[in-house]
PDB file of C-alpha atoms in Angstrom:
ATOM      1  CA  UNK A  88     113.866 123.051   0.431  1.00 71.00           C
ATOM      2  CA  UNK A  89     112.931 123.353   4.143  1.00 80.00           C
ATOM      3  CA  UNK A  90     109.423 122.625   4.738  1.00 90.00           C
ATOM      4  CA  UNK A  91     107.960 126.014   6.478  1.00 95.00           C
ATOM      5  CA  UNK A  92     110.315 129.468   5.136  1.00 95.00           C
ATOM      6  CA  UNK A  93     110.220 132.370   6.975  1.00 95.00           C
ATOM      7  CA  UNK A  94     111.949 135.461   6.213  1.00 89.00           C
ATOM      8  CA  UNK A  95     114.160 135.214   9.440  1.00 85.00           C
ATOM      9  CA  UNK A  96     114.371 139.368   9.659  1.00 84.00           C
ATOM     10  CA  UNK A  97     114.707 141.601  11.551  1.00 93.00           C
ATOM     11  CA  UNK A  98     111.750 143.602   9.777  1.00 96.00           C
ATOM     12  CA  UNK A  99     111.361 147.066  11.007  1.00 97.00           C
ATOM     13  CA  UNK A 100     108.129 148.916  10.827  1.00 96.00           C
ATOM     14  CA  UNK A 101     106.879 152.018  12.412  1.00 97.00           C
ATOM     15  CA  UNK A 102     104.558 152.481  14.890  1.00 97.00           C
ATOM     16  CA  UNK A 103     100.610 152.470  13.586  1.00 97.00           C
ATOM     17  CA  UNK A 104     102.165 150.967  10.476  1.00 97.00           C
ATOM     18  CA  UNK A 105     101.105 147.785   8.809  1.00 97.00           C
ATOM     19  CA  UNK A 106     103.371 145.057   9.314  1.00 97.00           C
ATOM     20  CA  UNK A 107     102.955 142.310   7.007  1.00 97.00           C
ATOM     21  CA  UNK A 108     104.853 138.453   7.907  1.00 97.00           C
ATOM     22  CA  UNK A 109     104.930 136.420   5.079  1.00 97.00           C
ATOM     23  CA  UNK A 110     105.410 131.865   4.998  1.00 97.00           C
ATOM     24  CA  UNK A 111     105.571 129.485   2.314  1.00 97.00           C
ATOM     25  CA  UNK A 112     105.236 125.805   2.678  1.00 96.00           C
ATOM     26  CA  UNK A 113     106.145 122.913   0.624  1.00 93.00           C
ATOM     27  CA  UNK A 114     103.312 120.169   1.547  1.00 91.00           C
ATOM     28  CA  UNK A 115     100.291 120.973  -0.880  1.00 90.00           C
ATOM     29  CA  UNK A 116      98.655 117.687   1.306  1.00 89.00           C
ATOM     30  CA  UNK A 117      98.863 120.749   4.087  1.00 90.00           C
ATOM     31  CA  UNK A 118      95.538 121.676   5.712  1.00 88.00           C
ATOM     32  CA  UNK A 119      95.767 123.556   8.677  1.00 90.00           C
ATOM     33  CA  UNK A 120      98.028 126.788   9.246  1.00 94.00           C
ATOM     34  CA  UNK A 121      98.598 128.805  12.270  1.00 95.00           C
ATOM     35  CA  UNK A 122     100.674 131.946  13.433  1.00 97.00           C
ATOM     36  CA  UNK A 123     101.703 131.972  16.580  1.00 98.00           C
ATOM     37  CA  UNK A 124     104.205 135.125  18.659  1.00 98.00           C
ATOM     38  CA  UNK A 125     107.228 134.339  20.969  1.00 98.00           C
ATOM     39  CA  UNK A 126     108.348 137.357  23.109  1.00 98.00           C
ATOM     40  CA  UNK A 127     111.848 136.835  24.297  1.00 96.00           C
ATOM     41  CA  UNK A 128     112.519 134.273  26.567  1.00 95.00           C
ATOM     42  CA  UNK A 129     108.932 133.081  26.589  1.00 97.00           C
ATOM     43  CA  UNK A 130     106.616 130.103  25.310  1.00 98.00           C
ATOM     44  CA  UNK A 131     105.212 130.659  21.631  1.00 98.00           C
ATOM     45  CA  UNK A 132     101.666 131.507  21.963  1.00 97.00           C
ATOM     46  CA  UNK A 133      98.811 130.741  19.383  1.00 95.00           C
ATOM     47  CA  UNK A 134      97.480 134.054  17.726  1.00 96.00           C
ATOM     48  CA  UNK A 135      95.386 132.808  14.222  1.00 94.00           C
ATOM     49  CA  UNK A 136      94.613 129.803  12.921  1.00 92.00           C
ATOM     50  CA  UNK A 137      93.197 129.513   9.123  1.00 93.00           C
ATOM     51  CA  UNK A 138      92.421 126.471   7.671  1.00 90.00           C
ATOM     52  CA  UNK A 139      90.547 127.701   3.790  1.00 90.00           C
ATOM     53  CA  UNK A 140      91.617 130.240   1.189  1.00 94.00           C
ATOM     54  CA  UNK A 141      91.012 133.725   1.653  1.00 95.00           C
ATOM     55  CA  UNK A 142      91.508 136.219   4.860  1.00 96.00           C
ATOM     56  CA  UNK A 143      90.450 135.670   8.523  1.00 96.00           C
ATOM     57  CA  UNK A 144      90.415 138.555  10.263  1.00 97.00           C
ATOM     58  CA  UNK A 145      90.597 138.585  14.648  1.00 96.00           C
ATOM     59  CA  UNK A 146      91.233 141.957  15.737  1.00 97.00           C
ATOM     60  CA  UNK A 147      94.648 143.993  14.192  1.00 97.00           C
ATOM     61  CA  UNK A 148      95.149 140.816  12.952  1.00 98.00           C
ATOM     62  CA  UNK A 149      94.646 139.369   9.557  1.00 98.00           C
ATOM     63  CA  UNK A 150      96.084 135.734   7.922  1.00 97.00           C
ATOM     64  CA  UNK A 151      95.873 135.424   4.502  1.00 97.00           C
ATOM     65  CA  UNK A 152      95.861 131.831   3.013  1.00 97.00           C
ATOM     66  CA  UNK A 153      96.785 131.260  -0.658  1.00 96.00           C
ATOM     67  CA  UNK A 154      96.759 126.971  -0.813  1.00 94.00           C
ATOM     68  CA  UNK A 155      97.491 127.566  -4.860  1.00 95.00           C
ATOM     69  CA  UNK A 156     100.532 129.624  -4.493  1.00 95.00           C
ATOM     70  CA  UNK A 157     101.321 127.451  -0.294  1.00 95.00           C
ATOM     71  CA  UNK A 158     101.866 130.430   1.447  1.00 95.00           C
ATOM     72  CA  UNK A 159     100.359 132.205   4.389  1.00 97.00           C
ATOM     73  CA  UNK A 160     100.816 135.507   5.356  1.00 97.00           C
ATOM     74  CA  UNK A 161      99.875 137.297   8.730  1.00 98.00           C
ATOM     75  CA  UNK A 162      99.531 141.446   8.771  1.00 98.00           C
ATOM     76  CA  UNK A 163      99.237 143.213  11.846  1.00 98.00           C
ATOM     77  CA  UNK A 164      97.449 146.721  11.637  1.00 98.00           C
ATOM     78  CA  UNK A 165      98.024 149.747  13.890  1.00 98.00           C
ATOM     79  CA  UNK A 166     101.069 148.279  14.936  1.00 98.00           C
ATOM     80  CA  UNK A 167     102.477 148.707  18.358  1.00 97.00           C
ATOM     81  CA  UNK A 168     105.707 148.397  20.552  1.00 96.00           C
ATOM     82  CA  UNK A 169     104.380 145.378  22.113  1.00 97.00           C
ATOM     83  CA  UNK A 170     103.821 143.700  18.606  1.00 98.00           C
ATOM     84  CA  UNK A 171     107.692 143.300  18.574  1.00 97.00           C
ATOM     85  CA  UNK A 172     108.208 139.997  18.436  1.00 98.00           C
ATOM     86  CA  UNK A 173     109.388 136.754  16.622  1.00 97.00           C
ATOM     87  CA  UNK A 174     106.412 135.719  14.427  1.00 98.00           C
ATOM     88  CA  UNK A 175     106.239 131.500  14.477  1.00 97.00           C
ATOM     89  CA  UNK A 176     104.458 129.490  11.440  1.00 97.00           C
ATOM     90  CA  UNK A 177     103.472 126.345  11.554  1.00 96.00           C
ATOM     91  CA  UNK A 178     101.805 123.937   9.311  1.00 94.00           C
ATOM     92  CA  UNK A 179     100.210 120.527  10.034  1.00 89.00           C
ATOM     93  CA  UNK A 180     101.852 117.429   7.948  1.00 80.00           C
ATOM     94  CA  UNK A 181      99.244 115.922   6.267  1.00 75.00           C
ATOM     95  CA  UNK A 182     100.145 112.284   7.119  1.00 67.00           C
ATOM     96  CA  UNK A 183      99.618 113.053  10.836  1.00 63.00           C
ATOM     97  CA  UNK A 184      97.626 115.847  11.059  1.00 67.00           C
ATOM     98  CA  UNK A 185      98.225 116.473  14.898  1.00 81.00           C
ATOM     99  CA  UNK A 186     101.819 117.064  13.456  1.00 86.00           C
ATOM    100  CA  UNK A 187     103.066 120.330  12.947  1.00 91.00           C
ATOM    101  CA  UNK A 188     106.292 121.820  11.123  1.00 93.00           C
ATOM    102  CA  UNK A 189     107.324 125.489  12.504  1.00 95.00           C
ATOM    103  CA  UNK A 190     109.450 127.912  10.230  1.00 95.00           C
ATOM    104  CA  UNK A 191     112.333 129.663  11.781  1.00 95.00           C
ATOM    105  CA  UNK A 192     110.505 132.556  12.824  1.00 96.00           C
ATOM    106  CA  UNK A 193     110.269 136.630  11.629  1.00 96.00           C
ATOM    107  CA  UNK A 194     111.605 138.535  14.038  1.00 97.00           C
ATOM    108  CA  UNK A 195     109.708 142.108  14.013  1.00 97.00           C
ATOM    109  CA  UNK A 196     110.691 145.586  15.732  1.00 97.00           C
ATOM    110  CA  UNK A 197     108.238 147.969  16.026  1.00 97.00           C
ATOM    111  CA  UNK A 198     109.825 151.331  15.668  1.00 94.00           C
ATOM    112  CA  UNK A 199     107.790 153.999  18.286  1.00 91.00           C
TER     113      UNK A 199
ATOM    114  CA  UNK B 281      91.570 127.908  33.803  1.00 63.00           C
ATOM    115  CA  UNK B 282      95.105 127.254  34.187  1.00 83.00           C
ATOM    116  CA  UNK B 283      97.355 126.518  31.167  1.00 95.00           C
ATOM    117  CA  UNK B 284      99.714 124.226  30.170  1.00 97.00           C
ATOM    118  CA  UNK B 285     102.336 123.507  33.459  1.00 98.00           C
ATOM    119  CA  UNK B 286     106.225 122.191  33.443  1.00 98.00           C
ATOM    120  CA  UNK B 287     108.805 121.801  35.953  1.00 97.00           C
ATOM    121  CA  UNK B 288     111.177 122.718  36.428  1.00 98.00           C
ATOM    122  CA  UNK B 289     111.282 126.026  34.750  1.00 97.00           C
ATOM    123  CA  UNK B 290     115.488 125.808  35.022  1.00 98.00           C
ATOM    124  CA  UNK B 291     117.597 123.024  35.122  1.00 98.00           C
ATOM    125  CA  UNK B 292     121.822 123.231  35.627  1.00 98.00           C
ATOM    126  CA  UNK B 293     123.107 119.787  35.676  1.00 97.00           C
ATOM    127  CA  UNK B 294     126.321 117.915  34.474  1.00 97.00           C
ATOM    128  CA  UNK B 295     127.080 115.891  31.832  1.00 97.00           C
ATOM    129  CA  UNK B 296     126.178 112.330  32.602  1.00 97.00           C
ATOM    130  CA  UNK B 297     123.354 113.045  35.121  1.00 98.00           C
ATOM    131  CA  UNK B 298     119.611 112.298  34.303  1.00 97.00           C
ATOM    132  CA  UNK B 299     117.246 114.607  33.782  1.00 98.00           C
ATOM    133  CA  UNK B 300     113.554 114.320  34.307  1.00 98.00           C
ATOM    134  CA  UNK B 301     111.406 117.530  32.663  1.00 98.00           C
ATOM    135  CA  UNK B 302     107.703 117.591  34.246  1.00 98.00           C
ATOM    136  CA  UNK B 303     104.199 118.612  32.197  1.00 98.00           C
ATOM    137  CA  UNK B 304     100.488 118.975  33.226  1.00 98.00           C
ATOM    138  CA  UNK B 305      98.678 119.279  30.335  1.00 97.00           C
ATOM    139  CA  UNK B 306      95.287 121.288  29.964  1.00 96.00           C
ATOM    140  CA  UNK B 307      92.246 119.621  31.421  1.00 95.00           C
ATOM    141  CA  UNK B 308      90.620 117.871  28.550  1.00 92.00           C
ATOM    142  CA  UNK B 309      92.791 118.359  26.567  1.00 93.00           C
ATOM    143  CA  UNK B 310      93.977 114.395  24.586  1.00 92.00           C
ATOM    144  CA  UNK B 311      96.841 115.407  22.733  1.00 94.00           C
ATOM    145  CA  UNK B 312     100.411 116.311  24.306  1.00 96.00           C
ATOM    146  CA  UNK B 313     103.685 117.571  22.474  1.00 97.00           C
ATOM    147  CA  UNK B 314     107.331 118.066  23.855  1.00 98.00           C
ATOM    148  CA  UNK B 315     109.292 120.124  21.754  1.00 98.00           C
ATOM    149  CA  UNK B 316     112.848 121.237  21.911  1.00 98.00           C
ATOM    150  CA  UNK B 317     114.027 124.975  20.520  1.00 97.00           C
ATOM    151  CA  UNK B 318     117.561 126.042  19.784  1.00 96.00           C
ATOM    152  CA  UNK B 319     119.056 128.556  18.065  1.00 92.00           C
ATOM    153  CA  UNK B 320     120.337 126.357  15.271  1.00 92.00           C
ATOM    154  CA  UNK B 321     117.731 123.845  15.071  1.00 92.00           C
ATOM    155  CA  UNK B 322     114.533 126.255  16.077  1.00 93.00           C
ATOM    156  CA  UNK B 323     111.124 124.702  17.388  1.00 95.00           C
ATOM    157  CA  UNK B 324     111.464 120.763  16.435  1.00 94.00           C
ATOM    158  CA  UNK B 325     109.075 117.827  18.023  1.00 94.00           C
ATOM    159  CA  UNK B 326     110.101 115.469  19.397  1.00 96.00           C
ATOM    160  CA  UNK B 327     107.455 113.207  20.376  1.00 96.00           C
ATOM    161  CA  UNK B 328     103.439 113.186  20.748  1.00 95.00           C
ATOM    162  CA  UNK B 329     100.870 111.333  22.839  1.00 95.00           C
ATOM    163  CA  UNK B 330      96.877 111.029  22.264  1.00 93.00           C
ATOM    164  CA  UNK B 331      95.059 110.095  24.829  1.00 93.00           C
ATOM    165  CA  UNK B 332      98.424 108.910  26.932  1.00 95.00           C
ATOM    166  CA  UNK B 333      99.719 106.698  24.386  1.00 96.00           C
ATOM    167  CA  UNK B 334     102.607 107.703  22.190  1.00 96.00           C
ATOM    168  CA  UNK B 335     101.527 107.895  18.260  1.00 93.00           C
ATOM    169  CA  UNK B 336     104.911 109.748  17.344  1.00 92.00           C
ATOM    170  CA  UNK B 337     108.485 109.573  18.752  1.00 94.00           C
ATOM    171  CA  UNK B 338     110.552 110.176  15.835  1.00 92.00           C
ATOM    172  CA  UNK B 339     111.688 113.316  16.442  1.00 92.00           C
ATOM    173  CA  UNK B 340     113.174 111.636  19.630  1.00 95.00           C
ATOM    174  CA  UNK B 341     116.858 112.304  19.177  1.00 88.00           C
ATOM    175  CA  UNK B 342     118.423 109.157  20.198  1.00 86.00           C
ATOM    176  CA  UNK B 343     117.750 106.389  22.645  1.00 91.00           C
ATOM    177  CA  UNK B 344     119.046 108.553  25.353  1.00 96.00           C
ATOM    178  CA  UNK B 345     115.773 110.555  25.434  1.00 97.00           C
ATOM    179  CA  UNK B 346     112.698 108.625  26.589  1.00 97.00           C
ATOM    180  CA  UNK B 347     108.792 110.078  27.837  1.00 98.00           C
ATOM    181  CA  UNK B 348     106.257 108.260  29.117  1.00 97.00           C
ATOM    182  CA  UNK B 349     102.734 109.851  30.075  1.00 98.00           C
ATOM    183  CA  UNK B 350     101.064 107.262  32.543  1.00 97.00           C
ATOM    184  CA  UNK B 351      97.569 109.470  32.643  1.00 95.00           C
ATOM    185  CA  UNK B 352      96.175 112.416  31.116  1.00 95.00           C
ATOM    186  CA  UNK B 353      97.491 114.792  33.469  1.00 95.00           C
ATOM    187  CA  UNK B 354     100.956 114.257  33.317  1.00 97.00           C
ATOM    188  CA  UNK B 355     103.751 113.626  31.326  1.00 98.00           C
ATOM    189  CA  UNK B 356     108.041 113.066  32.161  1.00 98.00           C
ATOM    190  CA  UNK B 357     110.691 113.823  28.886  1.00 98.00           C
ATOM    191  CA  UNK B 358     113.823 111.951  30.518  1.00 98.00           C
ATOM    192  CA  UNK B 359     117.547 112.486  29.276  1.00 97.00           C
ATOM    193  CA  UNK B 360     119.566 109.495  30.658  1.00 97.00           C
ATOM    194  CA  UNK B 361     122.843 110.718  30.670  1.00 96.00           C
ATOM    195  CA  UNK B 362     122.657 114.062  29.649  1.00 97.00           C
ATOM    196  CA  UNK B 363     125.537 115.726  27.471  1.00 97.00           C
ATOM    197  CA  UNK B 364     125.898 119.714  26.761  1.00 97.00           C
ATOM    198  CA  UNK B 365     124.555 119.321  23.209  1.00 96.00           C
ATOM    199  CA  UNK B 366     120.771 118.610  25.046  1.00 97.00           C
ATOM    200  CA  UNK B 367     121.597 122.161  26.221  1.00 98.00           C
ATOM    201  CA  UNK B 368     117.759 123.899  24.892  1.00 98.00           C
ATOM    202  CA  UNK B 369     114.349 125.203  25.870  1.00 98.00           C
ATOM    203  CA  UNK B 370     112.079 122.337  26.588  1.00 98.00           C
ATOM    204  CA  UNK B 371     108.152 123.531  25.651  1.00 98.00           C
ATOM    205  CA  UNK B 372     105.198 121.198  26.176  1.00 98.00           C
ATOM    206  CA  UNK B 373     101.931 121.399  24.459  1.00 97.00           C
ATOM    207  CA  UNK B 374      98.408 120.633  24.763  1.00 96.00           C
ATOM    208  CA  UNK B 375      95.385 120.465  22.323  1.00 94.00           C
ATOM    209  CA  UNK B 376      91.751 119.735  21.756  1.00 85.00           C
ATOM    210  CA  UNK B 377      89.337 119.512  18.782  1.00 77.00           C
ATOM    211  CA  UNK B 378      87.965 122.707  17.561  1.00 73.00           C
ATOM    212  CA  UNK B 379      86.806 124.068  14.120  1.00 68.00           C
ATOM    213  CA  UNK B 380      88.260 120.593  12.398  1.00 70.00           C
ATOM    214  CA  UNK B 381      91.309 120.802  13.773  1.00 74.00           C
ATOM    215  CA  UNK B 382      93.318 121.399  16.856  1.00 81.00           C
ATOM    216  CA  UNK B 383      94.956 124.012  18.113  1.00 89.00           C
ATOM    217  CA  UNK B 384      98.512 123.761  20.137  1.00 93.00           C
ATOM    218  CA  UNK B 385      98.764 125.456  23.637  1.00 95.00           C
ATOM    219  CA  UNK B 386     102.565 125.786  24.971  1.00 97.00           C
ATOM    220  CA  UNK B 387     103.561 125.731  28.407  1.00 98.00           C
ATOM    221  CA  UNK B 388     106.439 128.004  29.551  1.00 98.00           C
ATOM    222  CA  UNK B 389     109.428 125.802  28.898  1.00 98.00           C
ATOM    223  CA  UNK B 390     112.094 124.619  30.580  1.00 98.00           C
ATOM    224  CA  UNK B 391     115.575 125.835  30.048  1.00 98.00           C
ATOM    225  CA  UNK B 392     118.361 123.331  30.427  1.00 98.00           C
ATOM    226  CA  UNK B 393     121.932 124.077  30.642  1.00 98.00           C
ATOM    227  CA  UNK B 394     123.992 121.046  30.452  1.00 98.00           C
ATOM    228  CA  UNK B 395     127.776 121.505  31.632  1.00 97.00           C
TER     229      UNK B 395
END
C-alpha cells in the first residue's frame, strides 16, 4: 500500500463545474495535510493546508479532512481553464514531522 | 519578497561529470528540502536541513549524491559522477513555522539531462 494514493486521472470537468480531487493516506500518526498544483513544466506550488477534521475553505477552494476514514479531499468551485493542472498531496510522517510524503498527483482538464 | 532560488535552471552534462545544483532558500526561513521528480518515481526527498545542519539524508540515493548547506542562505546537491539514470527535475524547498506547522515553498527546479 503506497503511503499517499491519488487517483492519477486525467479527470475531466467542465468549465464553472465543481471539480472534486480526492487522497487517502496510510499513517493515522499523520497530522498535517496539504494540496499543492503543478502546471506543466513548473515547481509545485502550495494552495491549502488543513491540519483538523472538517472543511477549510480559501477562496474556490475547499479541503476536506476526514482523519477517521485518512483521506483528504480538495474541490475547486467555478472551475476554470487555468485550474487545469496536476493536483499534488502531501502528508507529513509523523516521526519527522518536517517530512512529507507526496501522492502521484491528479491530473485535471478543465473542459471550456 | 523573492522566493525560493536554484541554479542552474538546465543542466546537459555527460555521464561521469559532476554536477553541482545551487539553492537560496527564503529569508528566514530554517528548514530546506531537495527533492527529485520523475515520471516513474514522482516527487521523492531526498534530504533535509534545519537550521544548516542535515536531520535527514535517507532519501539520498547512493553515496554518489552528497549536499552540504554551509549557512542559511545557501545550499549545493552534488552528483559525483553523474550517470543518465540521475536524469530528473531537481526542486528545492523552504519553510517556516506557521499555524503549528510548516508549510513547504518550492523553487523552480532544475532539469538535468544526463547523456
Amino acid at each position: 500500500q503506497k503511503e499517499v494514493e491519488q487517483n492519477s486521472g486525467p479527470l475531466s470537468v467542465p468549465e464553472g463545474a465543481i471539480a472534486s480531487l480526492n487522497c487517502t493516506y496510510s499513517d493515522r500518526g499523520s497530522q498535517s495535510f496539504f494540496w499543492y498544483r503543478q502546471y506543466s513544466g513548473k515547481s509545485p506550488e502550495l494552495i491549502m493546508s488543513i491540519y483538523s477534521n472538517g472543511d477549510k475553505e480559501d477562496g474556490r477552494f475547499t479541503a476536506q479532512l476526514n482523519k477517521a476514514s485518512q483521506y483528504v479531499s480538495l474541490l475547486i468551485r467555478d472551475s476554470q481553464p487555468s485550474d487545469s493542472a496536476t493536483y499534488l498531496c502531501a502528508v507529513n510522517r509523523p516521526q519527522g514531522a518536517q517530512k512529507l510524503v507526496f501522492g502521484q498527483g491528479t491530473r485535471l482538464t478543465i473542459n471550456p | 519578497d523573492a522566493g525560493v532560488i536554484q541554479s542552474p535552471r538546465h543542466e546537459v552534462t555527460e555521464m561521469g561529470q559532476e554536477v553541482t545544483l545551487r539553492c537560496k532558500p527564503i529569508s528566514g526561513h530554517d528548514y530546506l528540502f531537495w527533492y527529485r521528480q520523475t515520471m516513474m518515481r514522482g516527487l521523492e526527498l531526498l534530504i533535509y536541513f534545519n537550521n544548516n545542519v542535515p536531520i535527514d539524508d535517507s532519501g539520498m540515493p547512493e553515496d554518489r549524491f552528497s549536499a552540504k548547506m554551509p549557512n542559511a542562505s545557501f545550499s549545493t546537491l552534488k552528483i559525483q559522477p553523474s550517470e543518465p539514470r540521475d536524469s530528473a527535475v531537481y526542486f528545492c524547498a523552504s519553510s517556516f513555522y506557521r499555524d503549528s506547522t510548516y508549510e513547504q515553498y518550492f523553487g523552480p527546479g532544475t532539469r538535468l539531462t544526463v547523456t
